[in-house]
mmCIF file of C-alpha atoms in Angstrom:
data_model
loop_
_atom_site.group_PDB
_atom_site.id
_atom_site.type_symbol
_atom_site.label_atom_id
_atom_site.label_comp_id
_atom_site.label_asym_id
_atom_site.label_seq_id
_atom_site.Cartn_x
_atom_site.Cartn_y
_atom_site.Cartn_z
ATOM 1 C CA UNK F 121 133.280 53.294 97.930
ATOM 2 C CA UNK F 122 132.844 56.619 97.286
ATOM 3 C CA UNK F 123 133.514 60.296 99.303
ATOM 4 C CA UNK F 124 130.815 62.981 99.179
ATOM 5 C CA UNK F 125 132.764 66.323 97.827
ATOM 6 C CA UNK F 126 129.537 68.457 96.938
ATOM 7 C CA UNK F 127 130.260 71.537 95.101
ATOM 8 C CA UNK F 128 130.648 74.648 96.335
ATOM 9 C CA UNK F 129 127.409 75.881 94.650
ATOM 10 C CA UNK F 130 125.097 72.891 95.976
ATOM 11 C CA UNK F 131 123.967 75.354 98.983
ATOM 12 C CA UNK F 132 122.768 78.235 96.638
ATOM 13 C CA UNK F 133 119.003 77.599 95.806
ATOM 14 C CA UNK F 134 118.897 78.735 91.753
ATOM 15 C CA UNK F 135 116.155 77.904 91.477
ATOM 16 C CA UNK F 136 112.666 76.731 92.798
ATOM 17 C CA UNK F 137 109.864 74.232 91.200
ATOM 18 C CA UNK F 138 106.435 75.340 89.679
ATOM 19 C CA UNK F 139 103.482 74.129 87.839
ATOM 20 C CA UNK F 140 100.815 74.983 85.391
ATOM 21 C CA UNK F 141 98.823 73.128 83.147
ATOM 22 C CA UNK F 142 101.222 73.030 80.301
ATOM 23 C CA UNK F 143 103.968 71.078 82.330
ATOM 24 C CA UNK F 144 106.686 72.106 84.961
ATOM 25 C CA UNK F 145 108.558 74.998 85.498
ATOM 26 C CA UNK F 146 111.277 76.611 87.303
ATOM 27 C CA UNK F 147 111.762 79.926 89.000
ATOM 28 C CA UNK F 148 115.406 80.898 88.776
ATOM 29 C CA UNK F 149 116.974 83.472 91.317
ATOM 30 C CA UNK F 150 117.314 85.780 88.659
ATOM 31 C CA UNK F 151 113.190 86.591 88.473
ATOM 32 C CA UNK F 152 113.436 84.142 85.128
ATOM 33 C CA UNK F 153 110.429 81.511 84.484
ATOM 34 C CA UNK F 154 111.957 78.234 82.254
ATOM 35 C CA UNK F 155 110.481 75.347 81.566
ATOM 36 C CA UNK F 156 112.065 71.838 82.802
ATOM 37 C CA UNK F 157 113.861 70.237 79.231
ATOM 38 C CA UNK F 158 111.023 66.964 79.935
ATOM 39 C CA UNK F 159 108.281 69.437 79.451
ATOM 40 C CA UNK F 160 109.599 70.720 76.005
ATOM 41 C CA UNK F 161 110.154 67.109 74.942
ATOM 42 C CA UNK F 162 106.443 66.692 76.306
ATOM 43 C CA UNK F 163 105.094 69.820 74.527
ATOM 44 C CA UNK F 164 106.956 69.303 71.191
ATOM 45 C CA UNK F 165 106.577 65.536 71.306
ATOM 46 C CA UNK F 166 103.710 64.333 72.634
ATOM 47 C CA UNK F 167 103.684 60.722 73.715
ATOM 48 C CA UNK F 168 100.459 60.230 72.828
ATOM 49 C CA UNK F 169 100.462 61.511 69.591
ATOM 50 C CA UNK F 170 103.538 58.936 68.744
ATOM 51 C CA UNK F 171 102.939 55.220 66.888
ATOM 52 C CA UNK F 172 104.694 53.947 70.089
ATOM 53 C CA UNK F 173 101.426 54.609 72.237
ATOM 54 C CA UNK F 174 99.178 53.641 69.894
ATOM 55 C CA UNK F 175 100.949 50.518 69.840
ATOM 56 C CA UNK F 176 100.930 50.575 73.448
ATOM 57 C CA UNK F 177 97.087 50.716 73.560
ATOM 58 C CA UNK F 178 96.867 47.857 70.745
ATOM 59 C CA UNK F 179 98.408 45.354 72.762
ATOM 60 C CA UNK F 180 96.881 46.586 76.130
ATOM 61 C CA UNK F 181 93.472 45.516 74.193
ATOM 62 C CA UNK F 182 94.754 42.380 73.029
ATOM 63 C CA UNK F 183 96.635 41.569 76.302
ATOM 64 C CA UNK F 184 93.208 42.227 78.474
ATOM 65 C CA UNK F 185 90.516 41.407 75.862
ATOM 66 C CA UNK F 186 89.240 45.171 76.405
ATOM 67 C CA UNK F 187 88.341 47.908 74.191
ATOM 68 C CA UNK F 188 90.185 50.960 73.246
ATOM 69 C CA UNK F 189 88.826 53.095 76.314
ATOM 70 C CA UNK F 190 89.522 51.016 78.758
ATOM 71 C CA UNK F 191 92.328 49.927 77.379
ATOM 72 C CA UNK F 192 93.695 53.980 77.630
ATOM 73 C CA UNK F 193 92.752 54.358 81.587
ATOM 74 C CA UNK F 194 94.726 50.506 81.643
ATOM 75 C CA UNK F 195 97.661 51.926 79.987
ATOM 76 C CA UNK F 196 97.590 54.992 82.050
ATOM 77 C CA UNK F 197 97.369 52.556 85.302
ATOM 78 C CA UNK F 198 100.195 50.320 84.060
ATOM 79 C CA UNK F 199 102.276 54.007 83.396
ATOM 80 C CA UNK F 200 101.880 55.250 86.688
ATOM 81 C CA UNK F 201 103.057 52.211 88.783
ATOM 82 C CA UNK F 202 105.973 52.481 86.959
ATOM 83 C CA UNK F 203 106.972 55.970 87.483
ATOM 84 C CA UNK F 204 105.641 55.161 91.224
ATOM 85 C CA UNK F 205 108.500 52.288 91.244
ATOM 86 C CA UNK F 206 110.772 54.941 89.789
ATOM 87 C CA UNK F 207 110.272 57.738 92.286
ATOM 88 C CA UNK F 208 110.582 55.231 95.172
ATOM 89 C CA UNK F 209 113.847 54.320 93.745
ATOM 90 C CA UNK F 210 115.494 57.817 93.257
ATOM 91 C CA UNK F 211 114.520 58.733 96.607
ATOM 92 C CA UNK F 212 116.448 55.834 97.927
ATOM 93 C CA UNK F 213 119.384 56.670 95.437
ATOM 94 C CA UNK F 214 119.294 60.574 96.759
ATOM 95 C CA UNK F 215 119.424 59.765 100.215
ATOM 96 C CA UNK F 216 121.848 57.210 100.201
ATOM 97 C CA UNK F 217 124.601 59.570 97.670
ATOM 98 C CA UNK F 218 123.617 62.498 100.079
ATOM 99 C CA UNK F 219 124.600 60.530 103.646
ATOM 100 C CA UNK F 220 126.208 57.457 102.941
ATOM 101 C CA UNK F 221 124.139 55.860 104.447
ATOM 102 C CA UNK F 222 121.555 53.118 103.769
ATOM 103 C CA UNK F 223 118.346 54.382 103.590
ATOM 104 C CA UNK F 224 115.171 53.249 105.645
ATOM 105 C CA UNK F 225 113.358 50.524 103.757
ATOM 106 C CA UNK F 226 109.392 51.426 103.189
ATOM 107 C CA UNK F 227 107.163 49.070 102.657
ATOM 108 C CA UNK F 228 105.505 50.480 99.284
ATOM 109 C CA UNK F 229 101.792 49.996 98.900
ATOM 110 C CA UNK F 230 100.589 48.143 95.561
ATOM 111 C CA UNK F 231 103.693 48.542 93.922
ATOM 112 C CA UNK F 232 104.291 45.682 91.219
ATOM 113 C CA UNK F 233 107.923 45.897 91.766
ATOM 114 C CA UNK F 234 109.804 46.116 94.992
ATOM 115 C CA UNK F 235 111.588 49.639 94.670
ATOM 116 C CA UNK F 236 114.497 48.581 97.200
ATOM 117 C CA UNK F 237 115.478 45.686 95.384
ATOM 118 C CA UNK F 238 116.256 47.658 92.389
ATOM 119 C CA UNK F 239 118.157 50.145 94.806
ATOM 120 C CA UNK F 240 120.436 47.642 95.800
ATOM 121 C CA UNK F 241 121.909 46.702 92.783
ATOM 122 C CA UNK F 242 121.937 50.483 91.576
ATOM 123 C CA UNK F 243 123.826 50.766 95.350
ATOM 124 C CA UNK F 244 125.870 48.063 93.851
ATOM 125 C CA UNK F 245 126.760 49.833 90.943
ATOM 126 C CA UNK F 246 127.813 53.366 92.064
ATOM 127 C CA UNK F 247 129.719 51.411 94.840
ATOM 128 C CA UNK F 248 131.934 49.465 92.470
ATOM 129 C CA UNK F 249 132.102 52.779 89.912
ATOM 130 C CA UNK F 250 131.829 56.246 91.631
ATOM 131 C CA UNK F 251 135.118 58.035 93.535
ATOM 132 C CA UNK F 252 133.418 61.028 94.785
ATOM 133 C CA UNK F 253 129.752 62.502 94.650
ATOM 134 C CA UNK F 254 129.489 65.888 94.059
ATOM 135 C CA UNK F 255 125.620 66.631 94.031
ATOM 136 C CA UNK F 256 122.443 64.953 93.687
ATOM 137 C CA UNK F 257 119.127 66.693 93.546
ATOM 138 C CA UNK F 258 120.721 69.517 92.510
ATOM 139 C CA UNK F 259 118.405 72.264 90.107
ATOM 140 C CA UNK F 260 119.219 74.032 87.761
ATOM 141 C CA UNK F 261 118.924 76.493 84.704
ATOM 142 C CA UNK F 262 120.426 78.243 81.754
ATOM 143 C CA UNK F 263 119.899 81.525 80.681
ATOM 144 C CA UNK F 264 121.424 80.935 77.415
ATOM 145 C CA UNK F 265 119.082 77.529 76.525
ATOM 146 C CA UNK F 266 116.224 79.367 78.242
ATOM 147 C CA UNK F 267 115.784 75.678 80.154
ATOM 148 C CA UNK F 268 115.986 74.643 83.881
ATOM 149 C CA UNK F 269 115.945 70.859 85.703
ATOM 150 C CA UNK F 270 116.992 68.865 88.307
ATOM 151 C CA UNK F 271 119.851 66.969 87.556
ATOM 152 C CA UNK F 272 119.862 62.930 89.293
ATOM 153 C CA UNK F 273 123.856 63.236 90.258
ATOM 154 C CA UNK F 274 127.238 64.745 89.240
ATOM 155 C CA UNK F 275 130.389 62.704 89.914
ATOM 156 C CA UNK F 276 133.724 61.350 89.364
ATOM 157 C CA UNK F 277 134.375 57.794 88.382
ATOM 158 C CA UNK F 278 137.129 56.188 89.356
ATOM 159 C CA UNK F 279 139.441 57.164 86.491
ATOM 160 C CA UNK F 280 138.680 60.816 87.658
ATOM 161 C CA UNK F 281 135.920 61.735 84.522
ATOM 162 C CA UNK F 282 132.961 63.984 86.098
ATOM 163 C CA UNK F 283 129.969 62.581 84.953
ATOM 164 C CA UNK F 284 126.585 63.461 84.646
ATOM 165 C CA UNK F 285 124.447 60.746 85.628
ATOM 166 C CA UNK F 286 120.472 60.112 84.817
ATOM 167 C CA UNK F 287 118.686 57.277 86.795
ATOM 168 C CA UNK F 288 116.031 55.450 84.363
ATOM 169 C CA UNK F 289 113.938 52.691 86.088
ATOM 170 C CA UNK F 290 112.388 49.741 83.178
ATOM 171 C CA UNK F 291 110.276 46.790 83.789
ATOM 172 C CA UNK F 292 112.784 45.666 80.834
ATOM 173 C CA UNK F 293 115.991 46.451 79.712
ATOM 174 C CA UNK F 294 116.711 49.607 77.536
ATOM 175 C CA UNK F 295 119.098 49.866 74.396
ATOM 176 C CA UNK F 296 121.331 52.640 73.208
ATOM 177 C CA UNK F 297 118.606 53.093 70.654
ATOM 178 C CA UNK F 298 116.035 52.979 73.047
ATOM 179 C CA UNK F 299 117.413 55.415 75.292
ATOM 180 C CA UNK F 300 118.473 57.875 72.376
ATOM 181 C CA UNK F 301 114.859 57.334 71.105
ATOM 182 C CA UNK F 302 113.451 58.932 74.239
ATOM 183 C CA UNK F 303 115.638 61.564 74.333
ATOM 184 C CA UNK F 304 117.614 60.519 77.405
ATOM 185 C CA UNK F 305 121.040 62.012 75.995
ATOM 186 C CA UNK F 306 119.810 65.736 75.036
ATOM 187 C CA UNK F 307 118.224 65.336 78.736
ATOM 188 C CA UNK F 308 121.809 65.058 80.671
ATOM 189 C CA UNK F 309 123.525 67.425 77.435
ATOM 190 C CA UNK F 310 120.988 70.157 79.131
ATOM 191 C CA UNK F 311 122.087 69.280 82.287
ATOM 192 C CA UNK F 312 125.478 69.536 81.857
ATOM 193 C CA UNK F 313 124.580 72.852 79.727
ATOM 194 C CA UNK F 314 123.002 74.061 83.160
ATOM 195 C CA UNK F 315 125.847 73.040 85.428
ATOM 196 C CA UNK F 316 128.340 75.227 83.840
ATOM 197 C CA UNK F 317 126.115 77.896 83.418
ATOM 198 C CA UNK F 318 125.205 77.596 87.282
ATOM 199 C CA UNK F 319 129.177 76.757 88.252
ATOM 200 C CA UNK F 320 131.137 77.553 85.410
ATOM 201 C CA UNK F 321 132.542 74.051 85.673
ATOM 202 C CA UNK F 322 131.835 71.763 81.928
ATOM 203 C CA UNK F 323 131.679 68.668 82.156
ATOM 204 C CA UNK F 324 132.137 66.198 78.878
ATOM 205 C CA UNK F 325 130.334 62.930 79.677
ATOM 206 C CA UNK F 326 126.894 61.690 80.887
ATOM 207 C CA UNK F 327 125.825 58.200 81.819
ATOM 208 C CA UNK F 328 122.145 56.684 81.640
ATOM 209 C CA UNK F 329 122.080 54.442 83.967
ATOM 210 C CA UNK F 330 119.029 51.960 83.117
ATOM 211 C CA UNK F 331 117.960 49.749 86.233
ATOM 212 C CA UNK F 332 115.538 47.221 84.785
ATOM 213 C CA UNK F 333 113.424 44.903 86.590
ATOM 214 C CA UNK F 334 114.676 41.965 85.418
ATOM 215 C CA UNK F 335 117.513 43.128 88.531
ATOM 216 C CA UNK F 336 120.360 44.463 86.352
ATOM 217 C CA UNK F 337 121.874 47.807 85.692
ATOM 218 C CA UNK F 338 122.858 48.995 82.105
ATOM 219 C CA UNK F 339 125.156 52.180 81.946
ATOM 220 C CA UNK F 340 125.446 54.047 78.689
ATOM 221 C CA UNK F 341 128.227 56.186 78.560
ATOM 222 C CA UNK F 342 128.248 59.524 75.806
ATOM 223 C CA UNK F 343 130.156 62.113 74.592
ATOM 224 C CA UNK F 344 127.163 65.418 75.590
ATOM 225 C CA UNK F 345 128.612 67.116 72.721
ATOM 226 C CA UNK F 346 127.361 64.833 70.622
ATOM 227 C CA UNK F 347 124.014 65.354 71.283
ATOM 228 C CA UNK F 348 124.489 69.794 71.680
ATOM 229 C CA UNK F 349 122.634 70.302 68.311
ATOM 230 C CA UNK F 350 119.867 68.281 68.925
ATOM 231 C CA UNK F 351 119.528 70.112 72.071
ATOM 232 C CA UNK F 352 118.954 73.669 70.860
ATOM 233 C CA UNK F 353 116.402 71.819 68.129
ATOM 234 C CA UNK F 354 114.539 71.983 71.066
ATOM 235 C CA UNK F 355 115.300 74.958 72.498
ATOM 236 C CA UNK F 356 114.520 76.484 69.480
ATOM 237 C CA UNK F 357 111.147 74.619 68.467
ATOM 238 C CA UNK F 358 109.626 75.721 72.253
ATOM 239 C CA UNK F 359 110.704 79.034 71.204
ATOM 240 C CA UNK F 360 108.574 79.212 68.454
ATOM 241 C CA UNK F 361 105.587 77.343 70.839
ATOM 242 C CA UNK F 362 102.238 79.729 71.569
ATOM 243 C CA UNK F 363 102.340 78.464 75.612
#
């Protein structure tokens, strides 16, 4: 079981959430406006512009016997109740890192997938792994990346490594691959770019931790170094962005 040891710095509000059009945003205490590292990927990267969607709509119209336009607004159902599963879930993750305590069951409303059954084996997991939580929730920016986000948790594991860690909820189970195909690694590399920035602590490792719906949870451990120069890619391509 793990102690709560929140940093120093998890008090001071850096910065505060805001939206436009073009994605989301951050306002840092320093006047600055950034944009959250999922919006660049977003922006730079559209989804929909990708063969992956287009697959996705192909077999949305074969699955349902529908045509292309409904099989879009389908699609765009079928997206949101996962990222409604997924929300549920963090909140349950947040609260229970934060107090210790289990967090009040809701009964969710149309869901497909009951978010508090996938909570309990995450709970099972950072039980059995973490030594000490040391924020969750916790946003963030970096002057030098020109980025902000809000990073899921940063903690010790038992052998003493501070970790970032990234929550990623899947009706089916993600690989290595998968997860480096969407990104996931230059997501926590900003994130651990940010900490430091925000409280001159680094830290050297990140962990995806991918809670499918078939009920089991599938850490991927990296080195964030690793994935650095892919990172300011980004950084660099928004740059060069007309938004």
């Amino acid at each position: 079981m793990f102690s709560r040891n929140f940093h120093d710095a998890i008090d001071r509000p850096f910065a505060k959430e805001d939206y436009d059009e073009t994605g989301h945003y951050y306002l840092t205490d320093k006047g600055k406006r950034y944009p959250s590292i999922t919006t660049i990927f977003k922006l730079i990267d559209p989804f929909e512009k990708t063969d992956g969607y287009e697959a996705f709509v192909t077999w949305a119209m074969n699955k349902n016997n529908i045509g292309r336009t409904e099989a879009i607004e389908w699609c765009k159902k079928y997206s949101k109740s996962s990222t409604d599963v997924g929300t549920a879930l963090h909140k349950y993750a947040e609260d229970y890192l934060t107090t210790g305590e289990l967090p009040q069951k809701v009964r969710p409303s149309g869901l497909e997938k009951e978010p508090y059954e996938l909570f309990e084996v995450l709970k099972k997991w950072l039980d059995e792994n973490l030594s000490e939580v040391n924020g969750t929730e916790f946003k963030l920016y970096s002057d030098e990346l020109g980025l902000a986000g809000t990073v899921d948790v940063v903690a010790k594991l038992n052998d003493g490594t501070k970790v970032i860690i990234d929550f990623k909820n899947s009706r089916k189970p993600k690989t290595p691959k998968k997860c480096e195909d969407n990104h996931y690694f230059e997501q926590m590399c900003a994130y651990a770019k940010m900490w430091e920035f925000c409280t001159g602590e680094k830290i050297e490792y990140g962990i995806i931790l991918v809670v499918s719906w078939d009920g089991k949870v599938r850490p991927f451990k990296v080195k964030l170094s690793d994935y650095e120069s892919k990172l300011w890619n980004w950084a660099i391509k928004y740059e060069m962005l007309d938004v």
